[in-house]
PDB file of C-alpha atoms (C1' of nucleotides) in Angstrom:
ATOM      1  CA  MET X  20       6.407  -1.170   3.021  1.00  0.00           C
ATOM      2  CA  LYS X  21       6.753   2.469   3.756  1.00  0.00           C
ATOM      3  CA  LEU X  22       9.090   2.443   0.804  1.00  0.00           C
ATOM      4  CA  LEU X  23       6.491   1.747  -1.870  1.00  0.00           C
ATOM      5  CA  GLY X  24       3.585   2.586   0.374  1.00  0.00           C
ATOM      6  CA  GLY X  25       1.300   4.572  -1.845  1.00  0.00           C
ATOM      7  CA  ALA X  26      -0.625   3.148  -4.746  1.00  0.00           C
ATOM      8  CA  TRP X  27       0.983   5.666  -7.078  1.00  0.00           C
ATOM      9  CA  THR X  28       4.516   5.417  -5.776  1.00  0.00           C
ATOM     10  CA  PRO X  29       5.785   2.715  -8.132  1.00  0.00           C
ATOM     11  CA  ASN X  30       4.347   4.553 -11.083  1.00  0.00           C
ATOM     12  CA  ILE X  31       6.057   7.781 -10.075  1.00  0.00           C
ATOM     13  CA  VAL X  32       9.407   6.101  -9.597  1.00  0.00           C
ATOM     14  CA  TRP X  33       8.914   4.435 -12.943  1.00  0.00           C
ATOM     15  CA  ARG X  34       8.397   7.750 -14.703  1.00  0.00           C
ATOM     16  CA  LEU X  35      11.544   9.113 -13.135  1.00  0.00           C
ATOM     17  CA  SER X  36      13.643   6.163 -14.254  1.00  0.00           C
ATOM     18  CA  GLY X  37      14.636   7.950 -17.435  1.00  0.00           C
ATOM     19  CA  ASP X  38      15.455  11.629 -17.344  1.00  0.00           C
ATOM     20  CA  PRO X  39      14.680  13.840 -14.363  1.00  0.00           C
ATOM     21  CA  ARG X  40      11.249  15.349 -14.693  1.00  0.00           C
ATOM     22  CA  ARG X  41       9.423  18.448 -13.562  1.00  0.00           C
ATOM     23  CA  PHE X  42       6.268  18.519 -11.530  1.00  0.00           C
ATOM     24  CA  SER X  43       3.917  19.248 -14.381  1.00  0.00           C
ATOM     25  CA  GLU X  44       5.597  16.693 -16.623  1.00  0.00           C
ATOM     26  CA  LEU X  45       4.845  14.053 -14.040  1.00  0.00           C
ATOM     27  CA  ARG X  46       1.270  15.215 -13.951  1.00  0.00           C
ATOM     28  CA  ASP X  47       1.058  14.788 -17.712  1.00  0.00           C
ATOM     29  CA  ASP X  48       2.696  11.374 -17.502  1.00  0.00           C
ATOM     30  CA  ILE X  49       0.206  10.181 -14.920  1.00  0.00           C
ATOM     31  CA  PRO X  50      -3.010  11.893 -15.950  1.00  0.00           C
ATOM     32  CA  ARG X  51      -5.265  10.581 -13.240  1.00  0.00           C
ATOM     33  CA  ILE X  52      -3.162  11.577 -10.279  1.00  0.00           C
ATOM     34  CA  SER X  53      -4.163  14.659  -8.330  1.00  0.00           C
ATOM     35  CA  ALA X  54      -1.682  17.404  -7.526  1.00  0.00           C
ATOM     36  CA  LYS X  55      -2.125  16.763  -3.858  1.00  0.00           C
ATOM     37  CA  VAL X  56      -1.224  13.106  -4.028  1.00  0.00           C
ATOM     38  CA  LEU X  57       1.649  13.703  -6.390  1.00  0.00           C
ATOM     39  CA  SER X  58       3.220  16.250  -4.087  1.00  0.00           C
ATOM     40  CA  ALA X  59       2.557  14.065  -1.055  1.00  0.00           C
ATOM     41  CA  ARG X  60       4.238  11.048  -2.672  1.00  0.00           C
ATOM     42  CA  LEU X  61       7.166  13.112  -3.892  1.00  0.00           C
ATOM     43  CA  ARG X  62       7.675  14.491  -0.415  1.00  0.00           C
ATOM     44  CA  ALA X  63       7.619  11.032   1.068  1.00  0.00           C
ATOM     45  CA  LEU X  64      10.050   9.730  -1.525  1.00  0.00           C
ATOM     46  CA  GLU X  65      12.364  12.621  -0.883  1.00  0.00           C
ATOM     47  CA  GLU X  66      12.274  11.889   2.833  1.00  0.00           C
ATOM     48  CA  THR X  67      13.127   8.249   2.355  1.00  0.00           C
ATOM     49  CA  GLY X  68      16.007   9.188   0.080  1.00  0.00           C
ATOM     50  CA  VAL X  69      14.651   7.721  -3.132  1.00  0.00           C
ATOM     51  CA  VAL X  70      14.367  10.977  -5.077  1.00  0.00           C
ATOM     52  CA  THR X  71      16.024  14.369  -5.024  1.00  0.00           C
ATOM     53  CA  ARG X  72      14.250  17.686  -5.451  1.00  0.00           C
ATOM     54  CA  SER X  73      15.994  20.591  -7.149  1.00  0.00           C
ATOM     55  CA  VAL X  74      14.393  23.991  -7.328  1.00  0.00           C
ATOM     56  CA  ILE X  75      15.453  26.039 -10.319  1.00  0.00           C
ATOM     57  CA  SER X  76      14.812  29.701  -9.593  1.00  0.00           C
ATOM     58  CA  THR X  77      13.739  30.949 -12.960  1.00  0.00           C
ATOM     59  CA  SER X  78      10.596  32.779 -13.886  1.00  0.00           C
ATOM     60  CA  PRO X  79       8.358  30.935 -13.771  1.00  0.00           C
ATOM     61  CA  PRO X  80      10.135  28.662 -11.322  1.00  0.00           C
ATOM     62  CA  SER X  81      10.512  24.982 -12.078  1.00  0.00           C
ATOM     63  CA  VAL X  82      11.368  22.001  -9.950  1.00  0.00           C
ATOM     64  CA  GLU X  83      13.178  18.901 -11.097  1.00  0.00           C
ATOM     65  CA  TYR X  84      12.802  15.509  -9.493  1.00  0.00           C
ATOM     66  CA  ALA X  85      15.332  12.755 -10.065  1.00  0.00           C
ATOM     67  CA  LEU X  86      16.053   9.331  -8.668  1.00  0.00           C
ATOM     68  CA  THR X  87      18.969   8.829  -6.326  1.00  0.00           C
ATOM     69  CA  GLU X  88      21.330   5.928  -6.888  1.00  0.00           C
ATOM     70  CA  LEU X  89      19.358   3.837  -4.466  1.00  0.00           C
ATOM     71  CA  GLY X  90      16.162   4.962  -6.084  1.00  0.00           C
ATOM     72  CA  ARG X  91      17.423   3.544  -9.352  1.00  0.00           C
ATOM     73  CA  GLU X  92      17.737   0.153  -7.724  1.00  0.00           C
ATOM     74  CA  LEU X  93      13.989   0.159  -7.310  1.00  0.00           C
ATOM     75  CA  VAL X  94      13.366   0.349 -11.048  1.00  0.00           C
ATOM     76  CA  PRO X  95      14.060  -3.314 -11.882  1.00  0.00           C
ATOM     77  CA  VAL X  96      12.085  -4.281  -8.816  1.00  0.00           C
ATOM     78  CA  ILE X  97       9.046  -2.424 -10.066  1.00  0.00           C
ATOM     79  CA  GLN X  98       9.566  -3.965 -13.462  1.00  0.00           C
ATOM     80  CA  ALA X  99       9.481  -7.391 -11.832  1.00  0.00           C
ATOM     81  CA  ILE X 100       6.239  -6.638 -10.015  1.00  0.00           C
ATOM     82  CA  LEU X 101       4.756  -5.486 -13.282  1.00  0.00           C
ATOM     83  CA  ASN X 102       5.793  -8.728 -14.950  1.00  0.00           C
ATOM     84  CA  VAL X 103       4.113 -10.867 -12.345  1.00  0.00           C
ATOM     85  CA  GLY X 104       1.007  -8.727 -12.499  1.00  0.00           C
ATOM     86  CA  THR X 105       0.851  -9.115 -16.258  1.00  0.00           C
ATOM     87  CA  LYS X 106       1.271 -12.864 -16.059  1.00  0.00           C
ATOM     88  CA  LEU X 107      -1.490 -13.085 -13.516  1.00  0.00           C
ATOM     89  CA  ALA X 108      -3.779 -11.079 -15.750  1.00  0.00           C
ATOM     90  CA  HIS X 109      -3.039 -13.368 -18.670  1.00  0.00           C
ATOM     91  CA  ARG X 110      -3.601 -16.475 -16.627  1.00  0.00           C
ATOM     92  CA  ARG X 111      -6.894 -15.082 -15.431  1.00  0.00           C
ATOM     93  CA  ALA X 112      -7.947 -14.359 -19.019  1.00  0.00           C
ATOM     94  CA  ALA X 113      -6.942 -17.871 -20.029  1.00  0.00           C
ATOM     95  CA  ALA X 114      -9.020 -19.349 -17.225  1.00  0.00           C
ATOM     96  CA  THR X 115     -12.061 -17.529 -18.554  1.00  0.00           C
ATOM     97  CA  ARG X 116     -11.891 -19.263 -21.866  1.00  0.00           C
TER      98      ARG X 116
ATOM     99  CA  MET L 911      -0.571  -2.227  -6.840  1.00  0.00           C
ATOM    100  CA  LYS L 912      -3.534  -4.298  -5.893  1.00  0.00           C
ATOM    101  CA  LEU L 913      -1.038  -7.128  -5.989  1.00  0.00           C
ATOM    102  CA  LEU L 914       0.949  -6.073  -2.948  1.00  0.00           C
ATOM    103  CA  GLY L 915      -1.712  -3.712  -1.712  1.00  0.00           C
ATOM    104  CA  GLY L 916      -1.761  -4.265   1.994  1.00  0.00           C
ATOM    105  CA  ALA L 917       1.010  -3.318   4.347  1.00  0.00           C
ATOM    106  CA  TRP L 918       1.275  -6.908   5.563  1.00  0.00           C
ATOM    107  CA  THR L 919       1.046  -8.589   2.191  1.00  0.00           C
ATOM    108  CA  PRO L 920       4.762  -8.786   1.409  1.00  0.00           C
ATOM    109  CA  ASN L 921       5.441 -10.152   4.849  1.00  0.00           C
ATOM    110  CA  ILE L 922       2.831 -12.855   4.453  1.00  0.00           C
ATOM    111  CA  VAL L 923       4.130 -13.891   1.051  1.00  0.00           C
ATOM    112  CA  TRP L 924       7.601 -13.941   2.519  1.00  0.00           C
ATOM    113  CA  ARG L 925       6.580 -16.336   5.282  1.00  0.00           C
ATOM    114  CA  LEU L 926       5.019 -18.642   2.743  1.00  0.00           C
ATOM    115  CA  SER L 927       8.124 -18.720   0.582  1.00  0.00           C
ATOM    116  CA  GLY L 928       9.424 -21.819   2.355  1.00  0.00           C
ATOM    117  CA  ASP L 929       7.039 -24.581   3.279  1.00  0.00           C
ATOM    118  CA  PRO L 930       3.272 -24.156   3.156  1.00  0.00           C
ATOM    119  CA  ARG L 931       1.957 -22.891   6.444  1.00  0.00           C
ATOM    120  CA  ARG L 932      -1.202 -23.099   8.472  1.00  0.00           C
ATOM    121  CA  PHE L 933      -3.236 -20.166   9.662  1.00  0.00           C
ATOM    122  CA  SER L 934      -2.014 -20.186  13.240  1.00  0.00           C
ATOM    123  CA  GLU L 935       1.583 -20.693  12.150  1.00  0.00           C
ATOM    124  CA  LEU L 936       1.347 -17.505  10.171  1.00  0.00           C
ATOM    125  CA  ARG L 937      -0.052 -15.772  13.195  1.00  0.00           C
ATOM    126  CA  ASP L 938       2.931 -16.920  15.205  1.00  0.00           C
ATOM    127  CA  ASP L 939       5.313 -15.844  12.452  1.00  0.00           C
ATOM    128  CA  ILE L 940       3.827 -12.377  12.338  1.00  0.00           C
ATOM    129  CA  PRO L 941       2.926 -11.683  15.962  1.00  0.00           C
ATOM    130  CA  ARG L 942       1.457  -8.244  15.555  1.00  0.00           C
ATOM    131  CA  ILE L 943      -1.028  -9.058  12.840  1.00  0.00           C
ATOM    132  CA  SER L 944      -4.666  -9.480  13.801  1.00  0.00           C
ATOM    133  CA  ALA L 945      -6.671 -12.522  12.739  1.00  0.00           C
ATOM    134  CA  LYS L 946      -8.984 -10.311  10.778  1.00  0.00           C
ATOM    135  CA  VAL L 947      -6.293  -8.715   8.664  1.00  0.00           C
ATOM    136  CA  LEU L 948      -4.503 -11.992   8.138  1.00  0.00           C
ATOM    137  CA  SER L 949      -7.626 -13.659   6.833  1.00  0.00           C
ATOM    138  CA  ALA L 950      -8.494 -10.639   4.722  1.00  0.00           C
ATOM    139  CA  ARG L 951      -5.050 -10.569   3.098  1.00  0.00           C
ATOM    140  CA  LEU L 952      -5.058 -14.319   2.528  1.00  0.00           C
ATOM    141  CA  ARG L 953      -8.419 -14.061   0.849  1.00  0.00           C
ATOM    142  CA  ALA L 954      -7.222 -11.288  -1.381  1.00  0.00           C
ATOM    143  CA  LEU L 955      -4.066 -13.196  -2.270  1.00  0.00           C
ATOM    144  CA  GLU L 956      -6.093 -16.256  -3.083  1.00  0.00           C
ATOM    145  CA  GLU L 957      -8.324 -14.201  -5.338  1.00  0.00           C
ATOM    146  CA  THR L 958      -5.415 -12.742  -7.249  1.00  0.00           C
ATOM    147  CA  GLY L 959      -3.935 -16.197  -7.682  1.00  0.00           C
ATOM    148  CA  VAL L 960      -0.838 -15.735  -5.567  1.00  0.00           C
ATOM    149  CA  VAL L 961      -1.629 -18.341  -2.920  1.00  0.00           C
ATOM    150  CA  THR L 962      -3.680 -21.509  -2.696  1.00  0.00           C
ATOM    151  CA  ARG L 963      -5.854 -22.527   0.231  1.00  0.00           C
ATOM    152  CA  SER L 964      -6.257 -26.192   1.130  1.00  0.00           C
ATOM    153  CA  VAL L 965      -8.643 -27.286   3.814  1.00  0.00           C
ATOM    154  CA  ILE L 966      -7.650 -30.527   5.537  1.00  0.00           C
ATOM    155  CA  SER L 967     -10.697 -32.045   7.189  1.00  0.00           C
ATOM    156  CA  THR L 968      -9.204 -33.494  10.313  1.00  0.00           C
ATOM    157  CA  SER L 969     -10.179 -32.896  13.896  1.00  0.00           C
ATOM    158  CA  PRO L 970      -9.393 -30.219  14.663  1.00  0.00           C
ATOM    159  CA  PRO L 971      -9.438 -29.013  11.075  1.00  0.00           C
ATOM    160  CA  SER L 972      -6.408 -27.295   9.623  1.00  0.00           C
ATOM    161  CA  VAL L 973      -5.880 -25.141   6.580  1.00  0.00           C
ATOM    162  CA  GLU L 974      -2.708 -24.886   4.594  1.00  0.00           C
ATOM    163  CA  TYR L 975      -1.692 -21.900   2.563  1.00  0.00           C
ATOM    164  CA  ALA L 976       0.952 -22.154  -0.126  1.00  0.00           C
ATOM    165  CA  LEU L 977       2.328 -19.959  -2.884  1.00  0.00           C
ATOM    166  CA  THR L 978       1.397 -20.660  -6.474  1.00  0.00           C
ATOM    167  CA  GLU L 979       4.103 -20.723  -9.113  1.00  0.00           C
ATOM    168  CA  LEU L 980       3.432 -17.102  -9.899  1.00  0.00           C
ATOM    169  CA  GLY L 981       3.390 -16.322  -6.232  1.00  0.00           C
ATOM    170  CA  ARG L 982       6.893 -17.692  -5.974  1.00  0.00           C
ATOM    171  CA  GLU L 983       8.040 -15.174  -8.526  1.00  0.00           C
ATOM    172  CA  LEU L 984       7.189 -12.477  -6.051  1.00  0.00           C
ATOM    173  CA  VAL L 985       9.661 -13.758  -3.483  1.00  0.00           C
ATOM    174  CA  PRO L 986      12.852 -12.425  -5.095  1.00  0.00           C
ATOM    175  CA  VAL L 987      11.023  -9.170  -5.765  1.00  0.00           C
ATOM    176  CA  ILE L 988      10.223  -8.754  -2.094  1.00  0.00           C
ATOM    177  CA  GLN L 989      13.787  -9.663  -1.274  1.00  0.00           C
ATOM    178  CA  ALA L 990      14.958  -6.891  -3.566  1.00  0.00           C
ATOM    179  CA  ILE L 991      12.698  -4.332  -1.922  1.00  0.00           C
ATOM    180  CA  LEU L 992      14.045  -5.419   1.427  1.00  0.00           C
ATOM    181  CA  ASN L 993      17.599  -4.943   0.202  1.00  0.00           C
ATOM    182  CA  VAL L 994      16.983  -1.409  -0.939  1.00  0.00           C
ATOM    183  CA  GLY L 995      15.188  -0.623   2.277  1.00  0.00           C
ATOM    184  CA  THR L 996      18.113  -1.906   4.292  1.00  0.00           C
ATOM    185  CA  LYS L 997      20.590   0.123   2.278  1.00  0.00           C
ATOM    186  CA  LEU L 998      18.496   3.233   2.757  1.00  0.00           C
ATOM    187  CA  ALA L 999      18.408   2.632   6.486  1.00  0.00           C
ATOM    188  CA  HIS L1000      22.171   2.264   6.583  1.00  0.00           C
ATOM    189  CA  ARG L1001      22.729   5.372   4.546  1.00  0.00           C
ATOM    190  CA  ARG L1002      20.424   7.271   6.848  1.00  0.00           C
ATOM    191  CA  ALA L1003      22.360   6.055   9.877  1.00  0.00           C
ATOM    192  CA  ALA L1004      25.611   7.073   8.200  1.00  0.00           C
ATOM    193  CA  ALA L1005      24.248  10.540   7.494  1.00  0.00           C
ATOM    194  CA  THR L1006      23.520  10.986  11.176  1.00  0.00           C
ATOM    195  CA  ARG L1007      27.141  10.561  12.112  1.00  0.00           C
TER     196      ARG L1007
ATOM    197  C1'  DC A 704       4.481  26.741 -12.647  1.00  0.00           C
ATOM    198  C1'  DT A 705       4.461  24.446  -8.237  1.00  0.00           C
ATOM    199  C1'  DG A 706       2.417  23.549  -4.992  1.00  0.00           C
ATOM    200  C1'  DT A 707      -0.958  23.976  -0.267  1.00  0.00           C
ATOM    201  C1'  DA A 708      -5.771  23.936   1.976  1.00  0.00           C
ATOM    202  C1'  DT A 709     -10.205  21.826   2.625  1.00  0.00           C
ATOM    203  C1'  DC A 710     -13.640  18.421   2.615  1.00  0.00           C
ATOM    204  C1'  DC A 711     -15.078  13.948   2.231  1.00  0.00           C
ATOM    205  C1'  DC A 712     -14.982   8.989   1.154  1.00  0.00           C
ATOM    206  C1'  DA A 713     -13.312   4.241   0.989  1.00  0.00           C
ATOM    207  C1'  DG A 714     -10.378   0.898   2.596  1.00  0.00           C
ATOM    208  C1'  DA A 715      -6.777  -1.024   5.792  1.00  0.00           C
ATOM    209  C1'  DC A 716      -5.848  -1.928  10.285  1.00  0.00           C
ATOM    210  C1'  DG A 717      -6.325  -2.962  15.478  1.00  0.00           C
ATOM    211  C1'  DA A 718      -8.912  -4.977  19.469  1.00  0.00           C
ATOM    212  C1'  DT A 719     -12.285  -7.644  21.268  1.00  0.00           C
ATOM    213  C1'  DA A 720     -15.795 -10.974  21.225  1.00  0.00           C
ATOM    214  C1'  DC A 721     -17.909 -14.834  19.290  1.00  0.00           C
ATOM    215  C1'  DT A 722     -18.813 -19.370  16.141  1.00  0.00           C
ATOM    216  C1'  DG A 723     -18.370 -24.009  13.505  1.00  0.00           C
TER     217       DG A 723
ATOM    218  C1'  DC J1005      -8.106 -24.570  15.015  1.00  0.00           C
ATOM    219  C1'  DA J1006      -9.713 -21.188  11.753  1.00  0.00           C
ATOM    220  C1'  DG J1007     -11.962 -17.928  11.102  1.00  0.00           C
ATOM    221  C1'  DT J1008     -16.273 -13.973  11.184  1.00  0.00           C
ATOM    222  C1'  DA J1009     -18.603  -9.801  13.376  1.00  0.00           C
ATOM    223  C1'  DT J1010     -18.442  -5.418  15.015  1.00  0.00           C
ATOM    224  C1'  DC J1011     -16.648  -0.974  16.158  1.00  0.00           C
ATOM    225  C1'  DG J1012     -13.548   2.584  15.977  1.00  0.00           C
ATOM    226  C1'  DT J1013      -9.250   4.830  14.073  1.00  0.00           C
ATOM    227  C1'  DC J1014      -6.062   6.418  10.682  1.00  0.00           C
ATOM    228  C1'  DT J1015      -4.273   7.133   6.228  1.00  0.00           C
ATOM    229  C1'  DG J1016      -4.454   7.444   1.085  1.00  0.00           C
ATOM    230  C1'  DG J1017      -6.682   9.374  -2.323  1.00  0.00           C
ATOM    231  C1'  DG J1018     -10.084  12.432  -5.443  1.00  0.00           C
ATOM    232  C1'  DA J1019     -12.037  17.148  -6.304  1.00  0.00           C
ATOM    233  C1'  DT J1020     -11.880  21.754  -6.010  1.00  0.00           C
ATOM    234  C1'  DA J1021     -10.157  26.065  -4.756  1.00  0.00           C
ATOM    235  C1'  DC J1022      -6.570  29.013  -3.637  1.00  0.00           C
ATOM    236  C1'  DA J1023      -1.351  30.892  -2.993  1.00  0.00           C
ATOM    237  C1'  DG J1024       3.764  32.039  -3.789  1.00  0.00           C
TER     238       DG J1024
END
DNA sequence: CTGTATCCCAGACGATACTG
DNA sequence: CAGTATCGTCTGGGATACAG
């Protein structure tokens, strides 16, 4: 489970499933994540080969993160987890009634 | 991610994907897990509605854990994560050469 | 803009011992 | 057999401040 270890990891991968995104864009996408955690997760994902990190030396500099091919394979998986989670939430709500 | 929160959770669900299993059977299946963590994870899974817990009042008593229908939906998901993880490991090994 | 450096907390985990 | 209790450790994460 080192692959999806962090609580935020699936969310981050999810946000990258479309176009590559920059650091601050990810921060806007996931408002409640702290810079520290975001950079920690991105580092970990880069190490495991799920995302790539490209520094663009402009002024100000920007950094783009994108999923690797294998990283893309995680997207439907995350989708599936989300589905089950949603169903469980619904079933729980139904049980309340 | 409270669904698959713990590091052992996917493994436990995986072991339950076949027949229902008793507490000590799970301990044998996953040798390095402590009783405390196993019981904690099982409790959490029961709470989220992924597994059911059935006490069989024999002597000595035994307890069977089984996946719910929704729990079963997690099995292919875990399989998929495993696949990606395996591919990543292979690619890493290939990069070493 | 893209991070790193602290500090501090809560939770997950491991080992051991003990109970119904 | 199936756990709970306790203690200690380690990591993830939040907040804030600071740096290239």
